[in-house]
mmCIF file of C-alpha atoms in Angstrom:
data_model
loop_
_atom_site.group_PDB
_atom_site.id
_atom_site.type_symbol
_atom_site.label_atom_id
_atom_site.label_comp_id
_atom_site.label_asym_id
_atom_site.label_seq_id
_atom_site.Cartn_x
_atom_site.Cartn_y
_atom_site.Cartn_z
ATOM 1 C CA MET C 1 -13.249 -17.457 15.492
ATOM 2 C CA SER C 2 -14.563 -15.049 18.060
ATOM 3 C CA TYR C 3 -16.266 -11.777 17.260
ATOM 4 C CA GLY C 4 -16.444 -8.530 19.188
ATOM 5 C CA TYR C 5 -19.729 -6.622 19.343
ATOM 6 C CA ASP C 6 -20.544 -2.987 20.066
ATOM 7 C CA ASN C 7 -23.211 -1.874 22.585
ATOM 8 C CA SER C 8 -25.924 -2.132 19.889
ATOM 9 C CA GLY C 9 -25.111 -5.768 19.178
ATOM 10 C CA ASN C 10 -23.362 -5.041 15.872
ATOM 11 C CA ILE C 11 -20.184 -6.858 14.973
ATOM 12 C CA ALA C 12 -17.382 -4.416 15.706
ATOM 13 C CA THR C 13 -14.504 -6.461 14.326
ATOM 14 C CA ASP C 14 -13.568 -7.371 10.779
ATOM 15 C CA ILE C 15 -14.731 -10.673 9.363
ATOM 16 C CA THR C 16 -12.053 -12.562 7.463
ATOM 17 C CA VAL C 17 -12.815 -15.778 5.576
ATOM 18 C CA TYR C 18 -10.082 -18.207 4.513
ATOM 19 C CA ASP C 19 -11.183 -20.447 1.630
ATOM 20 C CA LEU C 20 -9.285 -23.712 1.144
ATOM 21 C CA THR C 21 -8.811 -25.972 -1.857
ATOM 22 C CA ASP C 22 -9.921 -29.613 -1.728
ATOM 23 C CA ASP C 23 -6.421 -30.552 -0.575
ATOM 24 C CA GLN C 24 -6.461 -27.917 2.199
ATOM 25 C CA ARG C 25 -4.292 -25.255 0.571
ATOM 26 C CA LEU C 26 -5.216 -21.594 0.902
ATOM 27 C CA ALA C 27 -7.306 -20.584 -2.135
ATOM 28 C CA SER C 28 -8.445 -17.102 -1.147
ATOM 29 C CA VAL C 29 -8.785 -14.595 1.664
ATOM 30 C CA THR C 30 -11.907 -12.455 1.859
ATOM 31 C CA LYS C 31 -12.228 -9.538 4.255
ATOM 32 C CA ASP C 32 -15.637 -7.954 4.773
ATOM 33 C CA GLY C 33 -16.884 -9.531 1.539
ATOM 34 C CA VAL C 34 -13.949 -8.352 -0.595
ATOM 35 C CA THR C 35 -11.348 -10.818 -1.879
ATOM 36 C CA VAL C 36 -7.957 -9.482 -0.823
ATOM 37 C CA GLY C 37 -5.867 -12.475 -1.871
ATOM 38 C CA ALA C 38 -6.170 -15.469 -4.185
ATOM 39 C CA TYR C 39 -3.771 -18.337 -4.767
ATOM 40 C CA GLN C 40 -3.229 -20.951 -7.499
ATOM 41 C CA TYR C 41 -1.230 -24.184 -7.316
ATOM 42 C CA ASP C 42 0.271 -26.640 -9.768
ATOM 43 C CA GLY C 43 -0.192 -30.421 -9.791
ATOM 44 C CA ARG C 44 2.564 -30.819 -7.198
ATOM 45 C CA GLY C 45 0.767 -28.474 -4.812
ATOM 46 C CA LEU C 46 3.289 -25.671 -5.256
ATOM 47 C CA ARG C 47 1.885 -22.148 -5.252
ATOM 48 C CA THR C 48 2.297 -20.718 -8.750
ATOM 49 C CA VAL C 49 0.285 -17.484 -8.577
ATOM 50 C CA LYS C 50 -0.521 -15.108 -5.746
ATOM 51 C CA THR C 51 -2.980 -12.292 -6.463
ATOM 52 C CA VAL C 52 -3.138 -9.477 -3.924
ATOM 53 C CA ASN C 53 -5.039 -6.252 -4.541
ATOM 54 C CA GLY C 54 -5.452 -7.235 -8.200
ATOM 55 C CA GLU C 55 -1.720 -7.723 -8.821
ATOM 56 C CA ASP C 56 -0.342 -11.147 -9.731
ATOM 57 C CA LYS C 57 2.982 -12.507 -8.552
ATOM 58 C CA LEU C 58 4.190 -15.668 -10.309
ATOM 59 C CA PHE C 59 6.378 -18.303 -8.672
ATOM 60 C CA VAL C 60 8.810 -20.462 -10.672
ATOM 61 C CA TYR C 61 10.215 -23.758 -9.393
ATOM 62 C CA CYS C 62 12.936 -26.146 -10.518
ATOM 63 C CA LYS C 63 12.207 -29.854 -11.116
ATOM 64 C CA SER C 64 12.938 -30.698 -7.484
ATOM 65 C CA GLY C 65 10.305 -28.203 -6.311
ATOM 66 C CA LYS C 66 12.579 -25.488 -4.992
ATOM 67 C CA LEU C 67 11.496 -21.902 -5.592
ATOM 68 C CA ILE C 68 13.944 -20.315 -8.042
ATOM 69 C CA ALA C 69 12.239 -17.069 -9.052
ATOM 70 C CA GLU C 70 9.376 -14.655 -8.513
ATOM 71 C CA ALA C 71 8.009 -12.654 -11.442
ATOM 72 C CA ASP C 72 5.309 -10.098 -12.152
ATOM 73 C CA SER C 73 2.373 -10.828 -14.462
ATOM 74 C CA ASP C 74 4.414 -9.640 -17.478
ATOM 75 C CA GLY C 75 7.131 -12.203 -16.729
ATOM 76 C CA ASN C 76 9.660 -9.676 -15.407
ATOM 77 C CA ILE C 77 11.854 -11.350 -12.787
ATOM 78 C CA LEU C 78 11.483 -9.664 -9.399
ATOM 79 C CA LYS C 79 13.639 -11.999 -7.341
ATOM 80 C CA GLU C 80 15.811 -15.051 -7.958
ATOM 81 C CA TYR C 81 16.855 -17.669 -5.429
ATOM 82 C CA VAL C 82 20.173 -19.516 -5.364
ATOM 83 C CA TYR C 83 20.727 -22.706 -3.373
ATOM 84 C CA LEU C 84 23.983 -24.093 -1.985
ATOM 85 C CA ASP C 85 23.997 -27.706 -0.781
ATOM 86 C CA GLY C 86 20.199 -27.691 -0.787
ATOM 87 C CA ASP C 87 19.845 -24.617 1.417
ATOM 88 C CA ILE C 88 18.754 -21.166 0.302
ATOM 89 C CA PHE C 89 21.914 -19.183 -0.252
ATOM 90 C CA LEU C 90 20.917 -15.873 -1.710
ATOM 91 C CA PRO C 91 17.679 -14.160 -2.610
ATOM 92 C CA HIS C 92 18.679 -11.669 -5.284
ATOM 93 C CA PRO C 93 16.263 -8.750 -5.644
ATOM 94 C CA HIS C 94 16.369 -7.396 -9.187
ATOM 95 C CA LEU C 95 14.598 -4.193 -8.350
ATOM 96 C CA GLY C 96 16.644 -1.577 -6.584
ATOM 97 C CA SER C 97 19.957 -3.357 -7.032
ATOM 98 C CA PRO C 98 22.968 -1.363 -8.275
#
C-alpha cells in the first residue's frame, strides 16, 4: 500500500485494512479503525454471512456448492438463483418484482 501525505506530514488518504482467515479468505474490512464489512464461511470455504454496516446477508448453497439464495437476517429470501446445465440462468429478485 502507498499513502499520501499532506504538507504537515499527516496521512491524507484513508487507511483500509483487509483481515484474512487462516485459509486466506476475507474475514473483515476495516476503514479508519471502523469495521465496515465482516464475512463468515462454512467448512467448505463458502461464504455464508456478509455483514455490512451492521446488516447481515445470508448465503444458501446446494450440496454441490452452488449459490441458490440470499436472505436477510430474519430468513426472508432476497434473491434466488436458478441454474441450467450448470450455468447461472436467472437471478430472481424477490423485492420489487410484480
